[in-house]
Amino acid sequence: MLPASLARVRACRGWRRIVPGGWALLGPEPCPRWRQSIGTQAGGLRAEKGGGESKEVSVKRAQREETLLSAARQVKEAGRDFTYFIVVLVGIGVTGGLFYVIFKELFSSSSPSKIYGDALEKCRSHPEVIAVFGESIKGYGEATRRGRRQLVSHVEYMKDGLKHMRLRFYIEGSDTSKRGTVHVEVRENPEGGRLEVCYIFVDVDTYPRRTIVVEDNR
């Protein structure tokens, strides 16, 4: 019989192995240490593979979270830009409406302010009005709660299918003891649509009372 050490060496070399009853041809077989080494390496590979998969999952999760955050940020910025756009549109609409009202009030031939201005100029240039009230005739409207005389009283109505408007305002000149009330009526021209003067007359509110006819086209 071979010594036990030689038997172990041969067994580790994978050629023969001593078993009870004699020799037996078993073929190549790794020794226990090789098995342990191979098992350790396999475990390390599995651990390394598992760690790599975990890192890959973490990276993908981080990328997905970053993508979601980026999308949410873009949606928030888009909503904020849309809000600013709506505010700008509203501001432009309000500004345009104000300009339209101002233009219509100041420059339109059918606006009360334009009719008032034209009638006041005719009163200022009328000789009889100047003789009663003096030079530097100024006009003003109804008094407000704050005491300002800026409102020109006017009424619009329809007559014979045409638009009419009546205005009333007040005048005074260099002779502060005299005051007058101006009555104006205009009607729509059926051909051109412009408002034309029907009459302008002034009631002298101080003694001696009388009425001055500035223009009468009735």
Coordinates of C-alpha atoms in Angstrom, one line a residue:
M1 CA 0.0 0.0 0.0
L2 CA 1.0 3.6 -0.7
P3 CA 1.6 6.0 2.1
A4 CA -1.3 8.2 3.0
S5 CA 0.5 11.3 1.9
L6 CA 1.2 9.9 -1.6
A7 CA -2.4 8.9 -1.8
R8 CA -3.5 12.4 -1.1
V9 CA -1.1 13.9 -3.6
R10 CA -2.2 11.5 -6.3
A11 CA -5.8 12.2 -5.4
C12 CA -5.2 16.0 -5.7
R13 CA -3.5 15.4 -9.0
G14 CA -6.7 13.6 -10.1
W15 CA -5.1 10.3 -11.2
R16 CA -5.9 7.6 -8.6
R17 CA -7.4 7.4 -5.2
I18 CA -7.1 4.8 -2.5
V19 CA -10.4 3.4 -1.4
P20 CA -11.0 0.4 0.9
G21 CA -10.4 -2.7 -1.0
G22 CA -7.8 -1.4 -3.5
W23 CA -7.1 1.1 -6.3
A24 CA -9.9 2.7 -8.3
L25 CA -9.6 4.8 -11.4
L26 CA -11.8 7.9 -10.9
G27 CA -10.5 10.3 -13.5
P28 CA -9.6 13.9 -12.9
E29 CA -10.9 15.4 -9.7
P30 CA -9.8 18.7 -8.1
C31 CA -8.5 18.6 -4.6
P32 CA -10.5 20.1 -1.8
R33 CA -8.4 23.3 -1.8
W34 CA -9.2 23.8 -5.5
R35 CA -12.8 23.3 -4.8
Q36 CA -12.7 25.9 -2.0
S37 CA -10.8 28.3 -4.3
I38 CA -13.2 27.8 -7.2
G39 CA -16.2 28.2 -4.8
T40 CA -14.8 31.4 -3.4
Q41 CA -14.1 32.8 -6.8
A42 CA -17.6 31.9 -8.0
G43 CA -19.1 33.6 -4.9
G44 CA -17.0 36.6 -5.5
L45 CA -18.2 36.8 -9.1
R46 CA -21.8 36.5 -8.0
A47 CA -21.2 39.2 -5.4
E48 CA -19.5 41.4 -7.9
K49 CA -22.3 40.8 -10.4
G50 CA -24.9 41.5 -7.8
G51 CA -23.2 44.7 -6.8
G52 CA -22.9 45.8 -10.4
E53 CA -26.6 45.2 -10.9
S54 CA -27.4 47.2 -7.8
K55 CA -25.3 50.1 -9.0
E56 CA -26.9 50.0 -12.4
V57 CA -30.4 50.0 -10.8
S58 CA -29.4 52.9 -8.6
V59 CA -28.1 54.9 -11.6
K60 CA -31.2 54.2 -13.6
R61 CA -33.4 55.2 -10.7
A62 CA -31.4 58.4 -10.3
Q63 CA -31.7 59.2 -14.0
R64 CA -35.4 58.6 -13.9
E65 CA -35.9 60.8 -10.9
E66 CA -33.8 63.5 -12.5
T67 CA -35.9 63.2 -15.7
L68 CA -39.1 63.6 -13.6
L69 CA -37.8 66.6 -11.8
S70 CA -36.7 68.2 -15.0
A71 CA -40.1 67.6 -16.6
A72 CA -41.8 69.1 -13.5
R73 CA -39.5 72.1 -13.6
Q74 CA -40.3 72.6 -17.3
V75 CA -44.1 72.4 -16.6
K76 CA -43.8 74.9 -13.8
E77 CA -41.8 77.3 -15.9
A78 CA -44.3 76.9 -18.8
G79 CA -47.2 77.6 -16.5
R80 CA -45.4 80.7 -15.1
D81 CA -44.7 82.0 -18.7
F82 CA -48.3 81.4 -19.7
T83 CA -49.5 83.4 -16.6
Y84 CA -47.2 86.3 -17.6
F85 CA -48.5 86.1 -21.1
I86 CA -52.1 86.3 -19.9
V87 CA -51.3 89.3 -17.7
V88 CA -49.6 91.1 -20.6
L89 CA -52.6 90.4 -22.9
V90 CA -55.0 91.7 -20.2
G91 CA -52.8 94.8 -19.8
I92 CA -52.7 95.4 -23.5
G93 CA -56.5 95.0 -23.7
V94 CA -57.2 97.4 -20.8
T95 CA -54.7 100.0 -22.3
G96 CA -56.3 99.7 -25.7
G97 CA -59.8 100.2 -24.2
L98 CA -58.7 103.3 -22.3
F99 CA -57.1 104.8 -25.5
Y100 CA -60.2 104.1 -27.4
V101 CA -62.5 105.7 -24.8
I102 CA -60.1 108.8 -24.6
F103 CA -59.9 109.1 -28.4
K104 CA -63.7 108.8 -28.8
E105 CA -64.3 111.3 -26.0
L106 CA -61.9 113.9 -27.3
F107 CA -61.9 113.6 -31.0
S108 CA -65.1 112.0 -32.1
S109 CA -67.6 114.5 -33.5
S110 CA -70.5 112.8 -31.6
S111 CA -68.8 112.9 -28.2
P112 CA -70.3 115.3 -25.5
S113 CA -66.9 116.8 -24.9
K114 CA -66.4 117.7 -28.6
I115 CA -69.9 119.2 -28.8
Y116 CA -69.3 121.1 -25.6
G117 CA -66.0 122.5 -26.9
D118 CA -67.5 123.7 -30.2
A119 CA -70.5 125.3 -28.4
L120 CA -68.2 127.1 -26.0
E121 CA -66.1 128.5 -28.8
K122 CA -69.2 129.9 -30.5
C123 CA -70.3 131.6 -27.2
R124 CA -66.8 133.1 -26.8
S125 CA -67.0 134.7 -30.3
H126 CA -70.6 135.9 -30.1
P127 CA -70.7 139.7 -29.7
E128 CA -73.9 139.8 -27.5
V129 CA -72.5 137.1 -25.1
I130 CA -69.2 139.1 -24.8
A131 CA -71.2 142.3 -24.1
V132 CA -73.0 140.7 -21.2
F133 CA -70.3 138.5 -19.6
G134 CA -67.2 140.3 -20.7
E135 CA -64.0 138.9 -22.1
S136 CA -62.2 135.7 -21.2
I137 CA -65.4 133.6 -21.1
K138 CA -64.9 130.2 -19.5
G139 CA -67.2 127.2 -19.3
Y140 CA -67.7 124.5 -16.7
G141 CA -70.0 121.6 -16.0
E142 CA -72.0 120.4 -13.1
A143 CA -70.3 120.5 -9.7
T144 CA -69.1 117.2 -8.3
R145 CA -69.1 116.2 -4.6
R146 CA -65.6 117.7 -4.3
G147 CA -66.7 121.0 -5.7
R148 CA -65.1 120.5 -9.1
R149 CA -67.2 121.7 -12.1
Q150 CA -66.1 119.2 -14.7
L151 CA -69.2 117.2 -15.6
V152 CA -71.2 118.3 -18.7
S153 CA -74.8 117.3 -18.4
H154 CA -76.1 115.6 -21.5
V155 CA -79.0 113.5 -22.6
E156 CA -79.2 111.3 -25.8
Y157 CA -82.5 110.3 -27.3
M158 CA -84.0 109.2 -30.7
K159 CA -86.5 111.3 -32.6
D160 CA -87.8 110.5 -36.1
G161 CA -85.3 107.6 -36.3
L162 CA -82.4 110.0 -35.8
K163 CA -80.1 110.4 -32.8
H164 CA -80.4 113.7 -30.8
M165 CA -78.4 115.0 -27.9
R166 CA -79.0 117.9 -25.5
L167 CA -76.2 119.4 -23.4
R168 CA -76.2 122.0 -20.6
F169 CA -73.2 123.8 -19.1
Y170 CA -72.4 127.2 -17.5
I171 CA -70.3 130.2 -18.5
E172 CA -68.9 133.3 -16.8
G173 CA -66.5 136.0 -18.0
S174 CA -64.5 138.9 -16.7
D175 CA -67.6 140.4 -15.2
T176 CA -67.9 137.9 -12.3
S177 CA -71.3 139.3 -11.3
K178 CA -72.9 137.7 -14.4
R179 CA -73.4 134.0 -15.0
G180 CA -75.2 132.1 -17.7
T181 CA -76.6 128.7 -18.6
V182 CA -75.9 127.4 -22.1
H183 CA -78.4 125.0 -23.7
V184 CA -77.3 123.0 -26.8
E185 CA -79.1 120.5 -28.9
V186 CA -77.6 118.5 -31.8
R187 CA -79.1 115.9 -34.2
E188 CA -77.8 113.3 -36.5
N189 CA -77.4 114.1 -40.2
P190 CA -79.4 111.4 -42.1
E191 CA -76.8 111.4 -44.9
G192 CA -73.4 111.5 -43.3
G193 CA -74.3 110.4 -39.7
R194 CA -72.5 113.4 -38.2
L195 CA -74.2 115.4 -35.4
E196 CA -75.2 119.0 -36.4
V197 CA -76.3 121.9 -34.2
C198 CA -80.0 122.5 -33.9
Y199 CA -79.7 125.4 -31.5
I200 CA -77.4 127.1 -29.0
F201 CA -78.8 129.7 -26.6
V202 CA -77.7 131.2 -23.3
D203 CA -79.9 132.1 -20.4
V204 CA -78.5 135.0 -18.4
D205 CA -79.0 133.9 -14.7
T206 CA -78.6 137.3 -13.2
Y207 CA -80.7 140.5 -13.4
P208 CA -81.8 141.5 -16.0
R209 CA -82.6 138.0 -17.1
R210 CA -82.8 137.3 -20.8
T211 CA -82.0 134.7 -23.4
I212 CA -79.2 135.1 -26.0
V213 CA -79.6 133.0 -29.2
V214 CA -76.2 132.0 -30.4
E215 CA -77.3 129.7 -33.2
D216 CA -80.7 128.3 -34.3
N217 CA -81.0 125.8 -37.2
R218 CA -84.4 124.3 -36.4

